[in-house]
Amino acid sequence: MALYTADARRAVAFPLGGLGTGHVALCGDGALRQWQLGGPPNHAGLLPDSFFALRVSSLEPPDDVVRLLRAAPLPPHPRPAANVSDADVPDADVTWRWPFVADTTFEAAYPFARVTYHDPALPVAVALEAHTPFVPLDAEASALPLVRYRFTIRNASAGFRHGFLLGALQNAAGWDGVTPIRGTRGAGYGGNVNRLLRRPGQSGVLMDHPGLAEDDPAAGELLLWTDAPAAVLPRAHDADALLRFVETVRLVTPTQLGDYSAAALRSALAYGAAPLRAPSGPSPAGHTWDAGVAAAFALAPGQSTTIDIVHAWWFPNRYADLDRFGPQHRYGPTRFWVGNHYATRFGGALDVLDAYLADADRLDAASRAWADAVAASDLPEPLRETIAAQGTLVRSPSVFRTADGRTFAFEGALGASTRNWNGDAGGSCPLNCNHVLNYEQALARLFPSVGRDMRETEFAVQAPDGSIPHRVVLPLYLPQLHGVPIGGPERPALDGMLGAVLKTYRSVLDGAGVPWLRSHWASLTSLMSYISEKWDRSGDGVLRGDQPCTYDISLHGPNMFVGGLWLAALRAMEEMSELVGAEGAYRETFEKAAIAYDAELWNGEFYAQPSTGQEYDFGAGCLSDQLLGQWWAHELGLGHILPADRVRTALRSIVRYNLRTHFEPHGYREFADGDETGLVVCSWPHGGRPAVPLRYCDEVWTGVEYQVAAHCLYEGLDEEALAIVRGVRARYDGTRRNPFNEIECGDHYVRAMAGWSLLTAWSGVRHDATAGTHTRGARAGRFPYVAGTAWGTLTVAEDGSVTL
């Protein structure tokens, strides 16, 4: 497990929640923040009065210690990082009835997070392990709107100890997820209902807001649950009342009889064991209720116990109330309901819990197996950290699933990096931006069914001329962005369209099947014809003219960034045409294009761009992304599409010229500063920087860094690769930036899912479902392995043999 202590806890915020279900973050200090259970993404979302606390008592002499299970906020870093907010503590000004613990340590092995609480006054040792089930290849099992918090309490004293673990949760039904809440007062609150839940061996509080219309965006349910013997306060006005409740709970009969068995504790707590009276009925106007479960424990010296507390939620209504690029349509007050997929599987929050409990052993074991497969692997530490953190991007608020089962992604979740024209709440640059998702490998590799689904959506919005806009309008029945200015860039992104071909072949290799490929073959050939007719008018295989791309501008004239993707797409089409038994001139075009591109762009060190005089062209610059197409070719097992020696030379040049260890302000977004290490998007090592250079050239994008690093590994340049990845992980070490939230245009930016390719590149093992084969690994070791139709661990012996 990755360990975060002292100042390295400051920015740690570990996302918990299922695929497309929203999340809450467990932070390095033990607090719960970044509540995003429904509604638009909001990195600053705070649900007050939702916390854990502990009371530990003794029989005699009188001894009663109470603590909030979170540490005091760390002082701000003397040099806070720009464009991030994970270190913010929005409730830092709250005065609590109970003291904080003295310190915490935080460990992570996704999907598990572990907080150990330290306090010399506590006579017990306390640790929390939290997770949401995560099972590779099983999107449904990984899409539970639920978090299980498992506390381990060990009596570290010489005397008998008993006490209560408090789990507190606010009824958030009615909250829009953005408007600030003051205590229990908030817009949308009023008429909230908390119902006591009592079932054999279980207790808790079921929360809803029955006064809301069924289609209200904030209508839904929350559940606070435990299977431990517990006293329950179903309704409270504030956190003070919850803590006072725990102060007054007593265990009279167990103490008199000396019987602290689970049955005796349940009996003693069944009908109330505190004089504190809970309010009744719905909450007053403008307010909601808090609720708490106080789970009892009793421990002899050295004895331990575990207590489970679960948060579950169910918010069925999602609306396409997101930003819309392209022309503005006058839809008036119409709301476009798209729903949440998980809500079609469950009838409410209690149904979510029961589904988990019915399958908890399998789900938890599989989740543990994945965490162990990564943590115990022979990957170098920075690669291991990267692969572990990729799952947090997959299940971040940047990705959601609508009621019809389709998966959609923002570029990121609006946050500190978007506080300009775009604000800091909502989804960044919707939707399914294909040129950004060109870098994504984690989502489609971990959940191939989701990858196929996103390709089907891409082809569903294809224009009659064969082009594919780089953004999707939701709902899909609305006019799509055909023949209109889109934004970021204005016209359909050429790199994104070429990526559609590559991502389709990836799905085929991961097991989508030839019939599935045949069903999309007409779309693929139409797309390739459109590209050829628009950009290869000379017929020499080189794409020329205005080429819109992921830098939110157009490149002009031949360049290897677009050209490499074109070469890889031609090779992918050649392979796929053989699978479906179709004819095409893809090989012929590839061979002449590869020769032409190499001859025209190679400058002896890297692939540059002939000067065109157009704004934003990089010309003599060394573009870190220049070999994106070759990276894709390796990911798809297509081999070298450019001369191997020149590819390696270009990669060395990229690292030599673009990997920096000192940064000055440059006028754009700062994702690396001071003496940090980062790979800039582009540099001009021999001069010639244009007056209007490539947009974002001085920025540092982790998605590009991971892509270049993985490519270095494919080419045997291990030191160069590790230098890049070490730089990323050092920047995101918890002191100033969150290890589980990589930033670009928003939080949890999906381009960063390129990090998954480090796994395949290091292990050298690849699965091809079309041939039913595994490519043998190039280096010895034990690695996690996801093969499209199965997953587990893989061991490569010194002789090259592979054991699955």
mmCIF file of N, CA, C and O in Angstrom, residues 2-53:
data_model
loop_
_atom_site.group_PDB
_atom_site.id
_atom_site.type_symbol
_atom_site.label_atom_id
_atom_site.label_comp_id
_atom_site.label_asym_id
_atom_site.label_seq_id
_atom_site.Cartn_x
_atom_site.Cartn_y
_atom_site.Cartn_z
ATOM 1 N N ALA A 2 0.451 2.240 -0.762
ATOM 2 C CA ALA A 2 1.139 3.527 -0.731
ATOM 3 C C ALA A 2 0.824 4.220 0.586
ATOM 4 O O ALA A 2 -0.329 4.264 1.017
ATOM 5 N N LEU A 3 1.846 4.762 1.227
ATOM 6 C CA LEU A 3 1.713 5.343 2.558
ATOM 7 C C LEU A 3 1.880 6.852 2.492
ATOM 8 O O LEU A 3 2.815 7.357 1.863
ATOM 9 N N TYR A 4 0.978 7.570 3.179
ATOM 10 C CA TYR A 4 1.026 9.022 3.230
ATOM 11 C C TYR A 4 0.979 9.446 4.695
ATOM 12 O O TYR A 4 0.029 9.126 5.420
ATOM 13 N N THR A 5 2.022 10.143 5.122
ATOM 14 C CA THR A 5 2.114 10.587 6.510
ATOM 15 C C THR A 5 2.451 12.073 6.541
ATOM 16 O O THR A 5 2.848 12.669 5.531
ATOM 17 N N ALA A 6 2.305 12.665 7.717
ATOM 18 C CA ALA A 6 2.688 14.063 7.948
ATOM 19 C C ALA A 6 2.120 14.959 6.850
ATOM 20 O O ALA A 6 0.938 14.868 6.518
ATOM 21 N N ASP A 7 2.963 15.815 6.251
ATOM 22 C CA ASP A 7 2.484 16.759 5.252
ATOM 23 C C ASP A 7 1.976 16.086 3.980
ATOM 24 O O ASP A 7 1.211 16.691 3.224
ATOM 25 N N ALA A 8 2.397 14.862 3.720
ATOM 26 C CA ALA A 8 1.952 14.169 2.515
ATOM 27 C C ALA A 8 0.477 13.795 2.573
ATOM 28 O O ALA A 8 -0.088 13.367 1.568
ATOM 29 N N ARG A 9 -0.178 13.989 3.723
ATOM 30 C CA ARG A 9 -1.625 13.738 3.827
ATOM 31 C C ARG A 9 -2.446 14.934 3.371
ATOM 32 O O ARG A 9 -3.649 14.823 3.161
ATOM 33 N N ARG A 10 -1.808 16.102 3.250
ATOM 34 C CA ARG A 10 -2.538 17.359 3.110
ATOM 35 C C ARG A 10 -3.549 17.344 1.963
ATOM 36 O O ARG A 10 -4.688 17.786 2.103
ATOM 37 N N ALA A 11 -3.144 16.890 0.807
ATOM 38 C CA ALA A 11 -4.009 16.954 -0.373
ATOM 39 C C ALA A 11 -4.625 15.610 -0.742
ATOM 40 O O ALA A 11 -5.274 15.493 -1.779
ATOM 41 N N VAL A 12 -4.440 14.589 0.096
ATOM 42 C CA VAL A 12 -4.969 13.266 -0.229
ATOM 43 C C VAL A 12 -6.492 13.262 -0.099
ATOM 44 O O VAL A 12 -7.041 13.600 0.952
ATOM 45 N N ALA A 13 -7.159 12.896 -1.185
ATOM 46 C CA ALA A 13 -8.612 12.739 -1.187
ATOM 47 C C ALA A 13 -8.917 11.547 -2.076
ATOM 48 O O ALA A 13 -8.816 11.625 -3.300
ATOM 49 N N PHE A 14 -9.288 10.436 -1.463
ATOM 50 C CA PHE A 14 -9.402 9.136 -2.126
ATOM 51 C C PHE A 14 -10.864 8.909 -2.515
ATOM 52 O O PHE A 14 -11.727 8.773 -1.651
ATOM 53 N N PRO A 15 -11.190 8.857 -3.823
ATOM 54 C CA PRO A 15 -12.584 8.710 -4.236
ATOM 55 C C PRO A 15 -13.154 7.342 -3.884
ATOM 56 O O PRO A 15 -12.528 6.309 -4.126
ATOM 57 N N LEU A 16 -14.352 7.356 -3.324
ATOM 58 C CA LEU A 16 -15.096 6.140 -3.007
ATOM 59 C C LEU A 16 -16.467 6.236 -3.664
ATOM 60 O O LEU A 16 -17.160 7.239 -3.524
ATOM 61 N N GLY A 17 -16.855 5.199 -4.359
ATOM 62 C CA GLY A 17 -18.122 5.191 -5.078
ATOM 63 C C GLY A 17 -17.977 4.352 -6.325
ATOM 64 O O GLY A 17 -16.864 4.042 -6.767
ATOM 65 N N GLY A 18 -19.095 3.974 -6.923
ATOM 66 C CA GLY A 18 -19.077 3.065 -8.057
ATOM 67 C C GLY A 18 -18.949 3.771 -9.394
ATOM 68 O O GLY A 18 -19.028 4.999 -9.494
ATOM 69 N N LEU A 19 -18.769 2.984 -10.436
ATOM 70 C CA LEU A 19 -18.674 3.488 -11.800
ATOM 71 C C LEU A 19 -19.972 4.181 -12.190
ATOM 72 O O LEU A 19 -21.034 3.556 -12.242
ATOM 73 N N GLY A 20 -19.896 5.480 -12.414
ATOM 74 C CA GLY A 20 -21.063 6.235 -12.830
ATOM 75 C C GLY A 20 -22.083 6.485 -11.743
ATOM 76 O O GLY A 20 -23.245 6.761 -12.048
ATOM 77 N N THR A 21 -21.680 6.423 -10.465
ATOM 78 C CA THR A 21 -22.653 6.576 -9.376
ATOM 79 C C THR A 21 -22.414 7.798 -8.512
ATOM 80 O O THR A 21 -23.164 8.036 -7.572
ATOM 81 N N GLY A 22 -21.374 8.585 -8.789
ATOM 82 C CA GLY A 22 -20.993 9.656 -7.883
ATOM 83 C C GLY A 22 -20.041 9.135 -6.826
ATOM 84 O O GLY A 22 -19.781 7.927 -6.733
ATOM 85 N N HIS A 23 -19.489 10.071 -6.024
ATOM 86 C CA HIS A 23 -18.517 9.613 -5.031
ATOM 87 C C HIS A 23 -18.426 10.564 -3.850
ATOM 88 O O HIS A 23 -18.938 11.671 -3.860
ATOM 89 N N VAL A 24 -17.773 10.054 -2.806
ATOM 90 C CA VAL A 24 -17.326 10.855 -1.682
ATOM 91 C C VAL A 24 -15.864 10.511 -1.484
ATOM 92 O O VAL A 24 -15.436 9.385 -1.769
ATOM 93 N N ALA A 25 -15.067 11.478 -1.027
ATOM 94 C CA ALA A 25 -13.636 11.247 -0.867
ATOM 95 C C ALA A 25 -13.280 11.104 0.604
ATOM 96 O O ALA A 25 -13.695 11.910 1.441
ATOM 97 N N LEU A 26 -12.523 10.060 0.918
ATOM 98 C CA LEU A 26 -11.923 9.903 2.237
ATOM 99 C C LEU A 26 -10.557 10.573 2.188
ATOM 100 O O LEU A 26 -9.713 10.219 1.355
ATOM 101 N N CYS A 27 -10.334 11.534 3.072
ATOM 102 C CA CYS A 27 -9.147 12.381 2.980
ATOM 103 C C CYS A 27 -8.048 11.922 3.936
ATOM 104 O O CYS A 27 -8.280 11.109 4.828
ATOM 105 N N GLY A 28 -6.875 12.481 3.740
ATOM 106 C CA GLY A 28 -5.711 12.068 4.512
ATOM 107 C C GLY A 28 -5.846 12.318 5.995
ATOM 108 O O GLY A 28 -5.204 11.638 6.809
ATOM 109 N N ASP A 29 -6.696 13.278 6.378
ATOM 110 C CA ASP A 29 -6.915 13.551 7.796
ATOM 111 C C ASP A 29 -8.052 12.729 8.382
ATOM 112 O O ASP A 29 -8.395 12.884 9.554
ATOM 113 N N GLY A 30 -8.666 11.854 7.565
ATOM 114 C CA GLY A 30 -9.759 11.009 8.031
ATOM 115 C C GLY A 30 -11.132 11.584 7.793
ATOM 116 O O GLY A 30 -12.137 10.914 8.061
ATOM 117 N N ALA A 31 -11.236 12.811 7.295
ATOM 118 C CA ALA A 31 -12.525 13.448 7.062
ATOM 119 C C ALA A 31 -13.105 12.996 5.727
ATOM 120 O O ALA A 31 -12.388 12.545 4.822
ATOM 121 N N LEU A 32 -14.430 13.149 5.598
ATOM 122 C CA LEU A 32 -15.130 12.875 4.351
ATOM 123 C C LEU A 32 -15.429 14.212 3.677
ATOM 124 O O LEU A 32 -16.070 15.093 4.261
ATOM 125 N N ARG A 33 -14.979 14.353 2.424
ATOM 126 C CA ARG A 33 -15.214 15.586 1.687
ATOM 127 C C ARG A 33 -15.529 15.258 0.231
ATOM 128 O O ARG A 33 -15.618 14.101 -0.148
ATOM 129 N N GLN A 34 -15.724 16.308 -0.558
ATOM 130 C CA GLN A 34 -15.982 16.162 -1.993
ATOM 131 C C GLN A 34 -17.189 15.273 -2.250
ATOM 132 O O GLN A 34 -17.136 14.333 -3.046
ATOM 133 N N TRP A 35 -18.288 15.587 -1.564
ATOM 134 C CA TRP A 35 -19.527 14.815 -1.726
ATOM 135 C C TRP A 35 -20.137 15.127 -3.089
ATOM 136 O O TRP A 35 -20.536 16.256 -3.367
ATOM 137 N N GLN A 36 -20.214 14.119 -3.932
ATOM 138 C CA GLN A 36 -20.768 14.273 -5.281
ATOM 139 C C GLN A 36 -21.630 13.053 -5.596
ATOM 140 O O GLN A 36 -21.301 12.246 -6.457
ATOM 141 N N LEU A 37 -22.732 12.930 -4.863
ATOM 142 C CA LEU A 37 -23.585 11.743 -4.984
ATOM 143 C C LEU A 37 -24.605 11.872 -6.107
ATOM 144 O O LEU A 37 -25.103 10.879 -6.612
ATOM 145 N N GLY A 38 -24.959 13.069 -6.449
ATOM 146 C CA GLY A 38 -25.932 13.300 -7.509
ATOM 147 C C GLY A 38 -25.764 14.718 -8.009
ATOM 148 O O GLY A 38 -25.053 15.527 -7.416
ATOM 149 N N GLY A 39 -26.395 15.036 -9.116
ATOM 150 C CA GLY A 39 -26.254 16.378 -9.640
ATOM 151 C C GLY A 39 -24.919 16.593 -10.314
ATOM 152 O O GLY A 39 -24.164 15.661 -10.583
ATOM 153 N N PRO A 40 -24.567 17.851 -10.588
ATOM 154 C CA PRO A 40 -23.335 18.138 -11.326
ATOM 155 C C PRO A 40 -22.099 17.869 -10.477
ATOM 156 O O PRO A 40 -22.145 17.971 -9.251
ATOM 157 N N PRO A 41 -20.982 17.516 -11.119
ATOM 158 C CA PRO A 41 -19.740 17.389 -10.355
ATOM 159 C C PRO A 41 -19.429 18.689 -9.622
ATOM 160 O O PRO A 41 -19.619 19.783 -10.152
ATOM 161 N N ASN A 42 -18.973 18.567 -8.398
ATOM 162 C CA ASN A 42 -18.619 19.735 -7.596
ATOM 163 C C ASN A 42 -17.537 19.324 -6.623
ATOM 164 O O ASN A 42 -17.818 18.738 -5.574
ATOM 165 N N HIS A 43 -16.304 19.628 -6.968
ATOM 166 C CA HIS A 43 -15.160 19.189 -6.177
ATOM 167 C C HIS A 43 -15.178 19.779 -4.771
ATOM 168 O O HIS A 43 -14.560 19.237 -3.862
ATOM 169 N N ALA A 44 -15.910 20.896 -4.605
ATOM 170 C CA ALA A 44 -15.958 21.562 -3.302
ATOM 171 C C ALA A 44 -17.173 21.132 -2.487
ATOM 172 O O ALA A 44 -17.455 21.717 -1.441
ATOM 173 N N GLY A 45 -17.888 20.110 -2.934
ATOM 174 C CA GLY A 45 -19.118 19.702 -2.257
ATOM 175 C C GLY A 45 -18.866 19.228 -0.832
ATOM 176 O O GLY A 45 -18.098 18.295 -0.612
ATOM 177 N N LEU A 46 -19.537 19.867 0.133
ATOM 178 C CA LEU A 46 -19.393 19.491 1.535
ATOM 179 C C LEU A 46 -20.763 19.153 2.102
ATOM 180 O O LEU A 46 -21.686 19.974 2.040
ATOM 181 N N LEU A 47 -20.904 17.962 2.618
ATOM 182 C CA LEU A 47 -22.130 17.546 3.300
ATOM 183 C C LEU A 47 -21.845 17.598 4.793
ATOM 184 O O LEU A 47 -21.189 16.703 5.341
ATOM 185 N N PRO A 48 -22.300 18.638 5.480
ATOM 186 C CA PRO A 48 -21.944 18.798 6.901
ATOM 187 C C PRO A 48 -22.462 17.641 7.755
ATOM 188 O O PRO A 48 -23.360 16.881 7.354
ATOM 189 N N ASP A 49 -21.897 17.539 8.932
ATOM 190 C CA ASP A 49 -22.371 16.613 9.965
ATOM 191 C C ASP A 49 -22.325 15.160 9.504
ATOM 192 O O ASP A 49 -23.113 14.328 9.966
ATOM 193 N N SER A 50 -21.412 14.852 8.613
ATOM 194 C CA SER A 50 -21.246 13.491 8.112
ATOM 195 C C SER A 50 -19.817 13.073 8.443
ATOM 196 O O SER A 50 -18.866 13.529 7.797
ATOM 197 N N PHE A 51 -19.670 12.233 9.465
ATOM 198 C CA PHE A 51 -18.349 11.986 10.027
ATOM 199 C C PHE A 51 -18.384 10.720 10.876
ATOM 200 O O PHE A 51 -19.429 10.076 11.029
ATOM 201 N N PHE A 52 -17.237 10.382 11.453
ATOM 202 C CA PHE A 52 -17.115 9.273 12.397
ATOM 203 C C PHE A 52 -16.483 9.795 13.687
ATOM 204 O O PHE A 52 -15.674 10.718 13.664
ATOM 205 N N ALA A 53 -16.888 9.196 14.801
ATOM 206 C CA ALA A 53 -16.360 9.607 16.110
ATOM 207 C C ALA A 53 -16.336 8.396 17.027
ATOM 208 O O ALA A 53 -16.996 7.383 16.772
#
